[in-house]
Each structure stands twice: as structure tokens, then as C-alpha cells.
CSV table of N, CA and C in Angstrom, one decimal:
chain,number,residue,atom,x,y,z
A,612,PRO,N,9.8,-4.3,-33.8
A,612,PRO,CA,9.1,-3.4,-32.9
A,612,PRO,C,8.5,-2.2,-33.7
A,613,TRP,N,7.4,-1.7,-33.2
A,613,TRP,CA,6.9,-0.5,-33.8
A,613,TRP,C,7.6,0.7,-33.3
A,614,ARG,N,8.0,1.6,-34.2
A,614,ARG,CA,8.7,2.8,-33.8
A,614,ARG,C,7.9,4.0,-33.7
A,615,LEU,N,6.9,4.2,-34.6
A,615,LEU,CA,6.2,5.4,-34.7
A,615,LEU,C,4.8,5.2,-35.2
A,616,VAL,N,3.8,5.8,-34.6
A,616,VAL,CA,2.4,5.8,-35.1
A,616,VAL,C,2.1,7.1,-35.8
A,617,ARG,N,2.4,8.2,-35.1
A,617,ARG,CA,2.1,9.5,-35.7
A,617,ARG,C,3.0,10.6,-35.2
A,618,VAL,N,3.4,11.5,-36.0
A,618,VAL,CA,4.2,12.7,-35.6
A,618,VAL,C,3.3,13.9,-35.9
A,619,ALA,N,3.2,14.8,-34.9
A,619,ALA,CA,2.3,16.0,-35.1
A,619,ALA,C,3.0,17.2,-34.5
A,620,PRO,N,2.9,18.4,-35.1
A,620,PRO,CA,3.5,19.6,-34.4
A,620,PRO,C,2.7,19.9,-33.2
A,621,LEU,N,3.5,20.4,-32.2
A,621,LEU,CA,2.9,20.8,-30.9
A,621,LEU,C,3.4,22.2,-30.5
A,622,ASP,N,2.5,22.9,-29.9
A,622,ASP,CA,2.9,24.2,-29.4
A,622,ASP,C,3.9,24.0,-28.2
A,623,PRO,N,5.1,24.4,-28.2
A,623,PRO,CA,6.0,24.1,-27.1
A,623,PRO,C,5.5,24.7,-25.7
A,624,ASP,N,4.6,25.6,-25.7
A,624,ASP,CA,4.1,26.2,-24.5
A,624,ASP,C,2.8,25.6,-24.0
A,625,ALA,N,2.3,24.7,-24.8
A,625,ALA,CA,1.0,24.0,-24.5
A,625,ALA,C,1.2,23.0,-23.4
A,626,ALA,N,0.2,22.8,-22.5
A,626,ALA,CA,0.2,21.7,-21.5
A,626,ALA,C,-0.4,20.5,-22.2
A,627,VAL,N,0.4,19.5,-22.3
A,627,VAL,CA,0.0,18.3,-23.0
A,627,VAL,C,0.4,17.0,-22.2
A,628,ALA,N,-0.3,15.9,-22.6
A,628,ALA,CA,0.0,14.6,-22.0
A,628,ALA,C,0.0,13.6,-23.2
A,629,ALA,N,0.8,12.6,-23.1
A,629,ALA,CA,0.8,11.6,-24.2
A,629,ALA,C,1.1,10.2,-23.6
A,630,GLY,N,0.7,9.2,-24.4
A,630,GLY,CA,0.9,7.9,-24.0
A,630,GLY,C,0.5,6.9,-25.1
A,631,PRO,N,0.6,5.6,-24.9
A,631,PRO,CA,0.2,4.7,-26.0
A,631,PRO,C,-1.3,4.8,-26.3
A,632,PHE,N,-1.6,4.8,-27.5
A,632,PHE,CA,-3.0,4.8,-27.9
A,632,PHE,C,-3.2,3.5,-28.7
A,633,CYS,N,-4.1,2.7,-28.3
A,633,CYS,CA,-4.3,1.4,-28.9
A,633,CYS,C,-5.7,1.1,-29.3
A,634,CYS,N,-6.0,0.3,-30.3
A,634,CYS,CA,-7.4,-0.1,-30.6
A,634,CYS,C,-7.5,-1.6,-30.3
A,635,ALA,N,-8.7,-2.0,-30.0
A,635,ALA,CA,-8.9,-3.4,-29.6
A,635,ALA,C,-10.2,-3.9,-30.1
A,636,PRO,N,-10.4,-5.1,-30.3
A,636,PRO,CA,-11.8,-5.7,-30.6
A,636,PRO,C,-12.8,-5.3,-29.5
A,637,THR,N,-14.0,-5.2,-29.8
A,637,THR,CA,-15.0,-4.8,-28.8
A,637,THR,C,-15.7,-6.1,-28.2
A,638,ARG,N,-15.4,-7.3,-28.7
A,638,ARG,CA,-15.9,-8.5,-28.2
A,638,ARG,C,-15.3,-8.8,-26.9
A,639,ALA,N,-16.0,-9.6,-26.0
A,639,ALA,CA,-15.5,-10.0,-24.7
A,639,ALA,C,-14.3,-11.0,-25.0
A,640,GLY,N,-13.4,-11.1,-24.0
A,640,GLY,CA,-12.4,-12.1,-24.0
A,640,GLY,C,-11.0,-11.6,-24.5
A,641,PHE,N,-10.9,-10.4,-25.0
A,641,PHE,CA,-9.6,-9.9,-25.5
A,641,PHE,C,-8.8,-9.4,-24.3
A,642,THR,N,-7.6,-9.8,-24.3
A,642,THR,CA,-6.6,-9.3,-23.3
A,642,THR,C,-5.4,-8.9,-23.9
A,643,ALA,N,-4.9,-7.7,-23.5
A,643,ALA,CA,-3.6,-7.2,-24.0
A,643,ALA,C,-2.6,-7.0,-22.9
A,644,ARG,N,-1.4,-7.4,-23.1
A,644,ARG,CA,-0.4,-7.2,-22.0
A,644,ARG,C,0.8,-6.5,-22.6
A,645,PHE,N,1.2,-5.4,-22.0
A,645,PHE,CA,2.4,-4.6,-22.4
A,645,PHE,C,3.6,-5.1,-21.6
A,646,ALA,N,4.6,-5.6,-22.2
A,646,ALA,CA,5.8,-6.0,-21.5
A,646,ALA,C,6.6,-4.9,-20.9
A,647,SER,N,6.6,-3.7,-21.5
A,647,SER,CA,7.3,-2.6,-21.0
A,647,SER,C,6.8,-1.3,-21.7
A,648,TRP,N,7.2,-0.2,-21.1
A,648,TRP,CA,6.9,1.1,-21.6
A,648,TRP,C,8.0,2.0,-21.2
A,649,ARG,N,8.6,2.8,-22.1
A,649,ARG,CA,9.7,3.7,-21.6
A,649,ARG,C,9.6,5.0,-22.5
A,650,THR,N,10.1,6.0,-22.0
A,650,THR,CA,10.2,7.3,-22.8
A,650,THR,C,11.7,7.6,-22.9
A,651,GLY,N,12.0,8.4,-23.9
A,651,GLY,CA,13.4,8.8,-24.1
A,651,GLY,C,13.4,10.0,-25.0
A,652,PRO,N,14.6,10.4,-25.4
A,652,PRO,CA,14.7,11.6,-26.3
A,652,PRO,C,14.2,11.3,-27.7
A,653,ALA,N,13.9,12.3,-28.4
A,653,ALA,CA,13.4,12.1,-29.8
A,653,ALA,C,14.4,11.4,-30.6
A,654,ASP,N,13.9,10.6,-31.5
A,654,ASP,CA,14.8,9.9,-32.5
A,654,ASP,C,15.2,10.8,-33.6
A,655,GLN,N,16.4,11.3,-33.6
A,655,GLN,CA,16.8,12.2,-34.6
A,655,GLN,C,16.7,11.7,-36.1
A,656,ALA,N,16.7,10.4,-36.3
A,656,ALA,CA,16.4,9.9,-37.6
A,656,ALA,C,15.0,10.2,-38.1
A,657,LEU,N,14.1,10.4,-37.1
A,657,LEU,CA,12.7,10.7,-37.5
A,657,LEU,C,12.4,12.2,-37.4
A,658,HIS,N,13.1,12.9,-36.5
A,658,HIS,CA,12.8,14.3,-36.2
A,658,HIS,C,14.0,15.3,-36.6
A,659,GLY,N,15.0,14.8,-37.3
A,659,GLY,CA,16.1,15.6,-37.6
A,659,GLY,C,16.0,16.8,-38.5
């Protein structure tokens, strides 16, 4: 499984929204299905 795409510093007082960002082919017929999506606490191994 993919763990991380990008880490960036954020202003803790800023109003922000986040979610999955994906790229896909521009031709017709491409379908993507996400089996699940969940959020949780920061992974300390990445952000420690």
C-alpha cells in the first residue's frame, strides 16, 4: 500500500482541506474504484 505522497508544512491556524489527489489518463474508458478511505493520527515514523 502507498503510505505517503507528499509532506508539507502548514500554518496550524490556516483553514485547510485535504483528500486524495490522483492523476488519471485523459482517454475515455478509464474507471477507478477506491475500496476504502480513512483518516487517522500522523504516523510518528514519518513525522517524529
